mmCIF file of C-alpha atoms and ligand atoms in Angstrom:
data_model
loop_
_atom_site.group_PDB
_atom_site.id
_atom_site.type_symbol
_atom_site.label_atom_id
_atom_site.label_comp_id
_atom_site.label_asym_id
_atom_site.label_seq_id
_atom_site.Cartn_x
_atom_site.Cartn_y
_atom_site.Cartn_z
ATOM 1 C CA UNK A 1 -1.950 -8.487 16.711
ATOM 2 C CA UNK A 2 -0.392 -7.550 13.391
ATOM 3 C CA UNK A 3 2.433 -10.016 13.964
ATOM 4 C CA UNK A 4 -0.060 -12.916 13.813
ATOM 5 C CA UNK A 5 -0.146 -12.295 10.041
ATOM 6 C CA UNK A 6 3.589 -12.382 9.313
ATOM 7 C CA UNK A 7 4.391 -14.558 6.301
ATOM 8 C CA UNK A 8 0.786 -14.890 5.091
ATOM 9 C CA UNK A 9 0.276 -14.123 1.408
ATOM 10 C CA UNK A 10 -2.703 -12.159 0.058
ATOM 11 C CA UNK A 11 -3.581 -11.463 -3.591
ATOM 12 C CA UNK A 12 -5.498 -8.483 -4.962
ATOM 13 C CA UNK A 13 -9.134 -9.422 -5.464
ATOM 14 C CA UNK A 14 -11.103 -6.175 -5.782
ATOM 15 C CA UNK A 15 -10.234 -2.546 -6.523
ATOM 16 C CA UNK A 16 -12.633 0.403 -6.304
ATOM 17 C CA UNK A 17 -12.030 3.962 -7.566
ATOM 18 C CA UNK A 18 -8.315 3.246 -8.035
ATOM 19 C CA UNK A 19 -8.097 5.069 -11.388
ATOM 20 C CA UNK A 20 -9.603 8.259 -9.898
ATOM 21 C CA UNK A 21 -7.224 7.983 -6.950
ATOM 22 C CA UNK A 22 -4.195 7.598 -9.237
ATOM 23 C CA UNK A 23 -5.380 10.579 -11.323
ATOM 24 C CA UNK A 24 -5.600 12.669 -8.130
ATOM 25 C CA UNK A 25 -1.987 11.649 -7.382
ATOM 26 C CA UNK A 26 -0.956 12.854 -10.841
ATOM 27 C CA UNK A 27 -0.082 9.367 -12.147
ATOM 28 C CA UNK A 28 0.175 9.335 -15.963
ATOM 29 C CA UNK A 29 -1.979 7.334 -18.373
ATOM 30 C CA UNK A 30 0.277 4.348 -19.084
ATOM 31 C CA UNK A 31 1.321 3.850 -15.459
ATOM 32 C CA UNK A 32 -2.359 3.939 -14.458
ATOM 33 C CA UNK A 33 -3.194 1.269 -17.041
ATOM 34 C CA UNK A 34 -0.315 -1.053 -16.050
ATOM 35 C CA UNK A 35 -0.918 -0.365 -12.366
ATOM 36 C CA UNK A 36 -4.624 -1.155 -12.643
ATOM 37 C CA UNK A 37 -3.930 -4.361 -14.596
ATOM 38 C CA UNK A 38 -1.626 -5.777 -11.921
ATOM 39 C CA UNK A 39 -2.802 -8.252 -9.266
ATOM 40 C CA UNK A 40 -0.096 -7.900 -6.632
ATOM 41 C CA UNK A 41 0.642 -10.574 -4.029
ATOM 42 C CA UNK A 42 1.607 -9.019 -0.702
ATOM 43 C CA UNK A 43 3.096 -10.306 2.511
ATOM 44 C CA UNK A 44 4.442 -8.804 5.698
ATOM 45 C CA UNK A 45 7.678 -9.872 7.367
ATOM 46 C CA UNK A 46 9.660 -8.559 10.321
ATOM 47 C CA UNK A 47 13.354 -8.388 11.190
ATOM 48 C CA UNK A 48 13.914 -7.043 14.718
ATOM 49 C CA UNK A 49 11.733 -3.929 14.966
ATOM 50 C CA UNK A 50 11.657 -3.342 11.196
ATOM 51 C CA UNK A 51 8.778 -4.574 9.035
ATOM 52 C CA UNK A 52 8.933 -5.255 5.312
ATOM 53 C CA UNK A 53 5.710 -5.113 3.295
ATOM 54 C CA UNK A 54 6.517 -6.915 0.056
ATOM 55 C CA UNK A 55 4.344 -6.499 -3.040
ATOM 56 C CA UNK A 56 5.078 -8.634 -6.103
ATOM 57 C CA UNK A 57 3.338 -7.995 -9.424
ATOM 58 C CA UNK A 58 3.781 -7.670 -13.175
ATOM 59 C CA UNK A 59 3.832 -3.891 -12.641
ATOM 60 C CA UNK A 60 6.546 -3.737 -9.992
ATOM 61 C CA UNK A 61 8.138 -5.518 -7.045
ATOM 62 C CA UNK A 62 8.047 -3.239 -4.014
ATOM 63 C CA UNK A 63 9.791 -3.785 -0.671
ATOM 64 C CA UNK A 64 8.410 -1.230 1.791
ATOM 65 C CA UNK A 65 10.645 -1.240 4.869
ATOM 66 C CA UNK A 66 9.558 0.683 7.951
ATOM 67 C CA UNK A 67 9.879 1.008 11.684
ATOM 68 C CA UNK A 68 6.608 2.039 13.340
ATOM 69 C CA UNK A 69 6.507 5.800 13.960
ATOM 70 C CA UNK A 70 9.828 6.525 12.228
ATOM 71 C CA UNK A 71 9.677 8.813 9.167
ATOM 72 C CA UNK A 72 11.500 7.561 6.075
ATOM 73 C CA UNK A 73 12.076 8.503 2.440
ATOM 74 C CA UNK A 74 9.871 6.443 0.143
ATOM 75 C CA UNK A 75 9.793 6.159 -3.603
ATOM 76 C CA UNK A 76 6.179 5.325 -4.477
ATOM 77 C CA UNK A 77 5.509 2.536 -7.013
ATOM 78 C CA UNK A 78 4.880 5.211 -9.680
ATOM 79 C CA UNK A 79 8.181 6.939 -8.901
ATOM 80 C CA UNK A 80 7.291 9.902 -6.673
ATOM 81 C CA UNK A 81 9.546 10.789 -3.720
ATOM 82 C CA UNK A 82 7.622 11.267 -0.477
ATOM 83 C CA UNK A 83 8.239 11.408 3.270
ATOM 84 C CA UNK A 84 6.302 8.577 4.892
ATOM 85 C CA UNK A 85 5.454 7.542 8.431
ATOM 86 C CA UNK A 86 3.715 4.285 9.282
ATOM 87 C CA UNK A 87 2.141 3.576 12.655
ATOM 88 C CA UNK A 88 0.687 0.283 13.826
ATOM 89 C CA UNK A 89 -2.711 0.209 15.550
ATOM 90 C CA UNK A 90 -3.904 -3.328 16.329
ATOM 91 C CA UNK A 91 -3.941 -5.126 12.977
ATOM 92 C CA UNK A 92 -4.006 -1.868 10.977
ATOM 93 C CA UNK A 93 -1.032 0.025 9.637
ATOM 94 C CA UNK A 94 -1.668 3.727 9.011
ATOM 95 C CA UNK A 95 0.636 5.315 6.459
ATOM 96 C CA UNK A 96 0.882 9.068 5.922
ATOM 97 C CA UNK A 97 2.826 10.263 2.886
ATOM 98 C CA UNK A 98 3.762 13.897 2.336
ATOM 99 C CA UNK A 99 5.024 15.039 -1.042
ATOM 100 C CA UNK A 100 7.346 17.971 -1.771
ATOM 101 C CA UNK A 101 4.351 20.371 -1.888
ATOM 102 C CA UNK A 102 3.207 19.194 1.541
ATOM 103 C CA UNK A 103 0.214 17.379 0.057
ATOM 104 C CA UNK A 104 -0.916 14.461 2.240
ATOM 105 C CA UNK A 105 -1.943 10.995 1.080
ATOM 106 C CA UNK A 106 -3.045 8.379 3.594
ATOM 107 C CA UNK A 107 -3.001 4.611 3.128
ATOM 108 C CA UNK A 108 -4.535 2.314 5.741
ATOM 109 C CA UNK A 109 -4.137 -1.451 5.515
ATOM 110 C CA UNK A 110 -6.027 -3.760 7.890
ATOM 111 C CA UNK A 111 -5.127 -7.431 8.207
ATOM 112 C CA UNK A 112 -7.578 -10.210 9.000
ATOM 113 C CA UNK A 113 -7.312 -13.974 8.504
ATOM 114 C CA UNK A 114 -9.301 -13.762 5.240
ATOM 115 C CA UNK A 115 -8.258 -10.443 3.720
ATOM 116 C CA UNK A 116 -6.217 -7.263 3.826
ATOM 117 C CA UNK A 117 -8.390 -4.194 3.278
ATOM 118 C CA UNK A 118 -6.594 -1.169 1.921
ATOM 119 C CA UNK A 119 -8.137 2.338 1.982
ATOM 120 C CA UNK A 120 -6.256 5.215 0.332
ATOM 121 C CA UNK A 121 -7.264 8.879 0.379
ATOM 122 C CA UNK A 122 -5.979 12.022 -1.296
ATOM 123 C CA UNK A 123 -7.897 15.275 -1.854
ATOM 124 C CA UNK A 124 -11.157 13.645 -0.642
ATOM 125 C CA UNK A 125 -10.783 10.911 -3.275
ATOM 126 C CA UNK A 126 -10.851 7.462 -1.677
ATOM 127 C CA UNK A 127 -9.942 4.124 -3.245
ATOM 128 C CA UNK A 128 -10.462 0.715 -1.672
ATOM 129 C CA UNK A 129 -8.525 -2.416 -2.527
ATOM 130 C CA UNK A 130 -9.259 -5.842 -1.066
ATOM 131 C CA UNK A 131 -6.580 -8.523 -0.982
ATOM 132 C CA UNK A 132 -7.731 -12.105 -0.270
ATOM 133 C CA UNK A 133 -5.655 -14.637 1.596
ATOM 134 C CA UNK A 134 -3.982 -17.303 -0.530
ATOM 135 C CA UNK A 135 -4.849 -20.542 1.254
HETATM 136 C C1 DKA B 201 -1.467 -1.104 -3.655
HETATM 137 O O1 DKA B 201 -0.461 -1.355 -2.993
HETATM 138 C C2 DKA B 201 -1.658 0.242 -4.281
HETATM 139 C C3 DKA B 201 -0.676 1.284 -3.826
HETATM 140 C C4 DKA B 201 -0.919 2.626 -4.479
HETATM 141 C C5 DKA B 201 0.306 3.198 -5.104
HETATM 142 C C6 DKA B 201 0.111 4.526 -5.799
HETATM 143 C C7 DKA B 201 -0.046 4.509 -7.285
HETATM 144 C C8 DKA B 201 0.525 3.328 -8.019
HETATM 145 C C9 DKA B 201 0.482 3.472 -9.490
HETATM 146 C C10 DKA B 201 0.460 2.163 -10.222
HETATM 147 O O2 DKA B 201 -2.359 -1.947 -3.809
#
């Protein structure tokens, strides 16, 4: 289950179509460049029934706190305010973000012992990011 991966650290290893994805989100030039240059290290922790997905990088440190199935207000790393809901399915977390215009962005992250695979989609534009476990 997802909780088997608590405390394990993974570092960004591969990123596909991320610039196109950020453009589709409306992210500006400089944020796209700094965002693309970052190699975040992520880890998942849990306090009671609340998870924290921590992402540390030169671009930004992000602490994404969520309870499965409970909608919350999220400020995205590039500073947009969205309503987000995250559900847990096996070792995958499915995140749905809705912005003020009702536009939907989905982010799926799947944990395995060797990697975390992240797939993000908005407006039929999909980006894939692979994080590799730090041994
Ligand atoms: C990640 O966690 C990427 C998350 C995507 C955030 C949206 C745009 C960020 C702009 C730098 O690997």
